[in-house]
mmCIF file with all atom_site columns, C-alpha atoms in Angstrom:
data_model
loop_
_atom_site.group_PDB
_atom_site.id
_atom_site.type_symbol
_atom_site.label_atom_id
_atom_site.label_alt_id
_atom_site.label_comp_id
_atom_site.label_asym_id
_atom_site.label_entity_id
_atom_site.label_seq_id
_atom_site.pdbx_PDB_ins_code
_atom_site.Cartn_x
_atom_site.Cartn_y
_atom_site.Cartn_z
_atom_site.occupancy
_atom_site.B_iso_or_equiv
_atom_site.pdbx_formal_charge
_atom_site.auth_seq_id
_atom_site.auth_comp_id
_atom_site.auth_asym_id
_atom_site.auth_atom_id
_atom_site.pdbx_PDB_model_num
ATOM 1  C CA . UNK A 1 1  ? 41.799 33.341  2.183   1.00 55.00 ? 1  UNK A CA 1
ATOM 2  C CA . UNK A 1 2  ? 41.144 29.757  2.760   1.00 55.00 ? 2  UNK A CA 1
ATOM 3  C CA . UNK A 1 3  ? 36.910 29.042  2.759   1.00 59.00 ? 3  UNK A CA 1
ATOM 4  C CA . UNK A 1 4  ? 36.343 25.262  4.544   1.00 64.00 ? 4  UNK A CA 1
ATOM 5  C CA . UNK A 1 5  ? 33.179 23.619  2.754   1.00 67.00 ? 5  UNK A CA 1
ATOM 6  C CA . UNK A 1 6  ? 31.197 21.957  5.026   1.00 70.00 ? 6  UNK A CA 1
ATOM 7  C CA . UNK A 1 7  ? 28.634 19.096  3.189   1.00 66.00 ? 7  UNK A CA 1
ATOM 8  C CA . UNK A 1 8  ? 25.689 18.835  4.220   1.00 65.00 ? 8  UNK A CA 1
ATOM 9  C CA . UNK A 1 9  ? 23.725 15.748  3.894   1.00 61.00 ? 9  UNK A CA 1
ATOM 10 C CA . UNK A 1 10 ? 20.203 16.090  2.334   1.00 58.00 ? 10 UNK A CA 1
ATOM 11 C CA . UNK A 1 11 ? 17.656 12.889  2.069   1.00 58.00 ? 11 UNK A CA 1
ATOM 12 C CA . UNK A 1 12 ? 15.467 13.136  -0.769  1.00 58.00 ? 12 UNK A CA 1
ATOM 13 C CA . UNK A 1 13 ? 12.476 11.441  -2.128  1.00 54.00 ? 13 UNK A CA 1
ATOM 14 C CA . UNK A 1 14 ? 10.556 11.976  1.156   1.00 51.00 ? 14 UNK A CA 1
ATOM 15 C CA . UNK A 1 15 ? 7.624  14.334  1.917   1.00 54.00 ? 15 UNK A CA 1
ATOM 16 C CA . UNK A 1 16 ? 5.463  12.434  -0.842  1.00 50.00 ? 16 UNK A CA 1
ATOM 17 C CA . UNK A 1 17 ? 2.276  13.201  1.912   1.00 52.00 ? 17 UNK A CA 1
ATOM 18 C CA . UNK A 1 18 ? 0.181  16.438  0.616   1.00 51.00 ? 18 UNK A CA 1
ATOM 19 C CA . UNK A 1 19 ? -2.693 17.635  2.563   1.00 47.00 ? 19 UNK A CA 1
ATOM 20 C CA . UNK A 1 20 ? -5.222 19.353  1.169   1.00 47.00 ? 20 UNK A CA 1
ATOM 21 C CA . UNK A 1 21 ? -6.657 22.480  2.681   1.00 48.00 ? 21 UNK A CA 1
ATOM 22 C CA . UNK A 1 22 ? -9.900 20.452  3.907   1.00 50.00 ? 22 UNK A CA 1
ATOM 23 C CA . UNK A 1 23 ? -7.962 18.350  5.674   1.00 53.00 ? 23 UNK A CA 1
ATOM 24 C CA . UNK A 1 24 ? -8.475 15.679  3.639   1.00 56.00 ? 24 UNK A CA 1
ATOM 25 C CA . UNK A 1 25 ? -5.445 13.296  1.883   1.00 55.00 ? 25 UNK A CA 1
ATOM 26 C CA . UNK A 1 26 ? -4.231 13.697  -1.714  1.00 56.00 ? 26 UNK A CA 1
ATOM 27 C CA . UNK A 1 27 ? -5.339 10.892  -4.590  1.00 57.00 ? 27 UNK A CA 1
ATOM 28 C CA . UNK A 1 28 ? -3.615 10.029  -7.136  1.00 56.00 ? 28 UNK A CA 1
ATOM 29 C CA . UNK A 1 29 ? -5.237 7.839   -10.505 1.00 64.00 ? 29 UNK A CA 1
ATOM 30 C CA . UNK A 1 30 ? -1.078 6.463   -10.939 1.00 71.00 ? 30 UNK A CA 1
ATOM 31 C CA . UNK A 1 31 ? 1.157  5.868   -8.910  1.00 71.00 ? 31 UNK A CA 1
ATOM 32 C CA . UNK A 1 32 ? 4.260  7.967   -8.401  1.00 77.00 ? 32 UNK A CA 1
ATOM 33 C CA . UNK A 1 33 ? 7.316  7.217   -6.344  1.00 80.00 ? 33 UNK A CA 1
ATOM 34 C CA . UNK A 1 34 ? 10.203 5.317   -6.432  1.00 85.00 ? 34 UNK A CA 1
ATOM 35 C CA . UNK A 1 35 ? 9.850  1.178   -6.036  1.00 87.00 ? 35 UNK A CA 1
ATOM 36 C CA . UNK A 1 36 ? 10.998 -0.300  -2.826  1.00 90.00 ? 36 UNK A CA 1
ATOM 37 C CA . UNK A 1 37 ? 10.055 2.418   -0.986  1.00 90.00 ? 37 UNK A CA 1
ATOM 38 C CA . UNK A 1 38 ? 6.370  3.349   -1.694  1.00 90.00 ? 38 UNK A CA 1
ATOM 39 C CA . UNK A 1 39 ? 4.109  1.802   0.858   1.00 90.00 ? 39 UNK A CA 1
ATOM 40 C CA . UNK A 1 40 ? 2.003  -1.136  -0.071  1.00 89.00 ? 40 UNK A CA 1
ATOM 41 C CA . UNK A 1 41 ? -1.186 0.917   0.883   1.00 88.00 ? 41 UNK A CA 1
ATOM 42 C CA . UNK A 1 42 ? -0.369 3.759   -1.677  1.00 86.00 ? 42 UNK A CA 1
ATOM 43 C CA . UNK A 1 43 ? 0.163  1.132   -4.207  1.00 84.00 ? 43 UNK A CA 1
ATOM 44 C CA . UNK A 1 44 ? -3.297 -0.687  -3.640  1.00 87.00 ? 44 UNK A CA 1
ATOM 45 C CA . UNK A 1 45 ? -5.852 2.384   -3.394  1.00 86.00 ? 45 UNK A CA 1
ATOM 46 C CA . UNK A 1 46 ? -3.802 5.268   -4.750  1.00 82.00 ? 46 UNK A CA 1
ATOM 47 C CA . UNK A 1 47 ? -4.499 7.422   -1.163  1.00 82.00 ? 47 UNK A CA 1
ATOM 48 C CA . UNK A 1 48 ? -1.390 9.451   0.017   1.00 80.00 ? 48 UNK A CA 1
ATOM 49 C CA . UNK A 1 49 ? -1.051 9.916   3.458   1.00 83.00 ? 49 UNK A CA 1
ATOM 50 C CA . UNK A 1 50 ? 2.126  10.722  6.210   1.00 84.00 ? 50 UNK A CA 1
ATOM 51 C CA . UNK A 1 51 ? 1.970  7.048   6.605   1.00 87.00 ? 51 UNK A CA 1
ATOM 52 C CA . UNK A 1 52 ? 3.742  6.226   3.342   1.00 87.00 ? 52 UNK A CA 1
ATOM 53 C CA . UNK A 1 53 ? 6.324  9.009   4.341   1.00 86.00 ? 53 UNK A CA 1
ATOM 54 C CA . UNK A 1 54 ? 7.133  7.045   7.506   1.00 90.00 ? 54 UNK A CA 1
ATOM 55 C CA . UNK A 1 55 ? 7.181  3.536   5.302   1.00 92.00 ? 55 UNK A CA 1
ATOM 56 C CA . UNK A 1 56 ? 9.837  5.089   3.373   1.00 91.00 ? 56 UNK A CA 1
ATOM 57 C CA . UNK A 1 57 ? 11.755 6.408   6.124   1.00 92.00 ? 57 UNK A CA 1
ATOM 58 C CA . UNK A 1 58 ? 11.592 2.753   8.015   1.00 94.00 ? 58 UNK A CA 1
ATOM 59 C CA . UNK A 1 59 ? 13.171 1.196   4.294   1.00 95.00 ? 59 UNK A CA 1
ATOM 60 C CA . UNK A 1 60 ? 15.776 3.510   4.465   1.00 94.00 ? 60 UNK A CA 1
ATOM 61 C CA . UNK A 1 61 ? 16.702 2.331   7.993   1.00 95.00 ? 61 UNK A CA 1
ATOM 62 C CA . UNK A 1 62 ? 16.247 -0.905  7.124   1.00 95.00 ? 62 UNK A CA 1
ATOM 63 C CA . UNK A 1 63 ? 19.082 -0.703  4.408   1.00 95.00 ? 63 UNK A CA 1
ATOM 64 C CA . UNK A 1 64 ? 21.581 0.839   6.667   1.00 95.00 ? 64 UNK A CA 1
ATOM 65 C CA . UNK A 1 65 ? 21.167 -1.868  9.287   1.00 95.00 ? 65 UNK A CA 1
ATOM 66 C CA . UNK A 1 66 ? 20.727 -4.248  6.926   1.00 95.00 ? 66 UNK A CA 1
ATOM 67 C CA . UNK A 1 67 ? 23.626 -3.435  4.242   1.00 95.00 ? 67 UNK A CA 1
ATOM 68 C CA . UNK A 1 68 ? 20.588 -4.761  1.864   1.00 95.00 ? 68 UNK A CA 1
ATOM 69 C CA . UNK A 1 69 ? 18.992 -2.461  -1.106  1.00 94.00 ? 69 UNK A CA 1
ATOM 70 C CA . UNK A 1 70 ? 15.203 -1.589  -1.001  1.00 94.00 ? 70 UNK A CA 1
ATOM 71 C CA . UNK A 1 71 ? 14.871 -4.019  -4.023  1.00 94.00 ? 71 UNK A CA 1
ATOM 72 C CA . UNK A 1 72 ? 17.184 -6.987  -5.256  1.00 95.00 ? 72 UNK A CA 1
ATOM 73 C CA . UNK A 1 73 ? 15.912 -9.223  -7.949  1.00 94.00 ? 73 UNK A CA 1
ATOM 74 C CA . UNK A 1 74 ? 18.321 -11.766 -7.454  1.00 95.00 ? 74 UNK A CA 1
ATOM 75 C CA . UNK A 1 75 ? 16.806 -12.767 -4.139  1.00 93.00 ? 75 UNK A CA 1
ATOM 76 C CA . UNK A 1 76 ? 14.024 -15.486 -4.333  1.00 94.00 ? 76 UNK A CA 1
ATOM 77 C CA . UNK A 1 77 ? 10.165 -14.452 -5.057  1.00 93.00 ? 77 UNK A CA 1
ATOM 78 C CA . UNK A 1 78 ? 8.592  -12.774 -1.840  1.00 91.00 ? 78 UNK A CA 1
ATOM 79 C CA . UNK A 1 79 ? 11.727 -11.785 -0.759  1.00 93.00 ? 79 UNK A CA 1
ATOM 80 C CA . UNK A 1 80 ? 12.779 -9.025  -3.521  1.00 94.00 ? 80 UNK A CA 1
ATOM 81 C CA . UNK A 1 81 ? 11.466 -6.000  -1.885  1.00 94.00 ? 81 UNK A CA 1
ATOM 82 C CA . UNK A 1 82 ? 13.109 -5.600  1.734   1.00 95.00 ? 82 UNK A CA 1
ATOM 83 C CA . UNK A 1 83 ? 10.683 -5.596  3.999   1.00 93.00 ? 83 UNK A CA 1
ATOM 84 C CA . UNK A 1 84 ? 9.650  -8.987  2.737   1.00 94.00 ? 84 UNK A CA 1
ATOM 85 C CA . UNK A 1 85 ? 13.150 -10.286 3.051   1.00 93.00 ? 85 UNK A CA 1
ATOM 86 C CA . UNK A 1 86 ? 13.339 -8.964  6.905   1.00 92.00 ? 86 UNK A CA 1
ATOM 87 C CA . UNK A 1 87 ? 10.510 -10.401 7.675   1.00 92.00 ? 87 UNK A CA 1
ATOM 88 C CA . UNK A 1 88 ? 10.191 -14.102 5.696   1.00 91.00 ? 88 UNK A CA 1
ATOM 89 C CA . UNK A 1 89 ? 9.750  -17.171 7.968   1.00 86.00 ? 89 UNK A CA 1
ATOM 90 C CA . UNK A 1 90 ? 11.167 -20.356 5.918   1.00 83.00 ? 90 UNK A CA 1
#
């Protein structure tokens, strides 16, 4: 009996957004995630919302039409974290 395995394709390290049952957004005091793809808002006041979910999701994009990783330390200052390299005016 011959079994085909199909593979199935699973994206992690999303779904960082937790509501609370008040309807209010989760806090954290550190920051947890991993770099390149947290969004610069979460970073600066520690507030999780879907929005950082979506930031994530637009990185990952952003590295398959780009063929770029989320962070590469050999590219110049301002332009290490991918967003910031799509985006820089010289």
């Amino acid at each position: 009996m011959h079994v085909a395995a199909i593979p199935v394709t699973i994206v992690g390290d999303f779904g960082l957004a937790r509501w609370q049952a008040d309807g209010q957004t989760a806090e954290e005091t550190r920051v947890i995630g991993t770099f390149g793809y947290l969004a610069p808002e979460y970073t600066k006041t520690g507030q999780i919302t879907e929005k950082a979910d979506v930031y994530a999701f637009g990185v990952l994009l952003l590295e398959l039409l780009t063929g770029q990783r989320a962070i590469d330390l050999s590219r110049k200052v301002g332009q290490q974290y991918l967003p910031d390299w799509v985006t820089f005016k010289p």
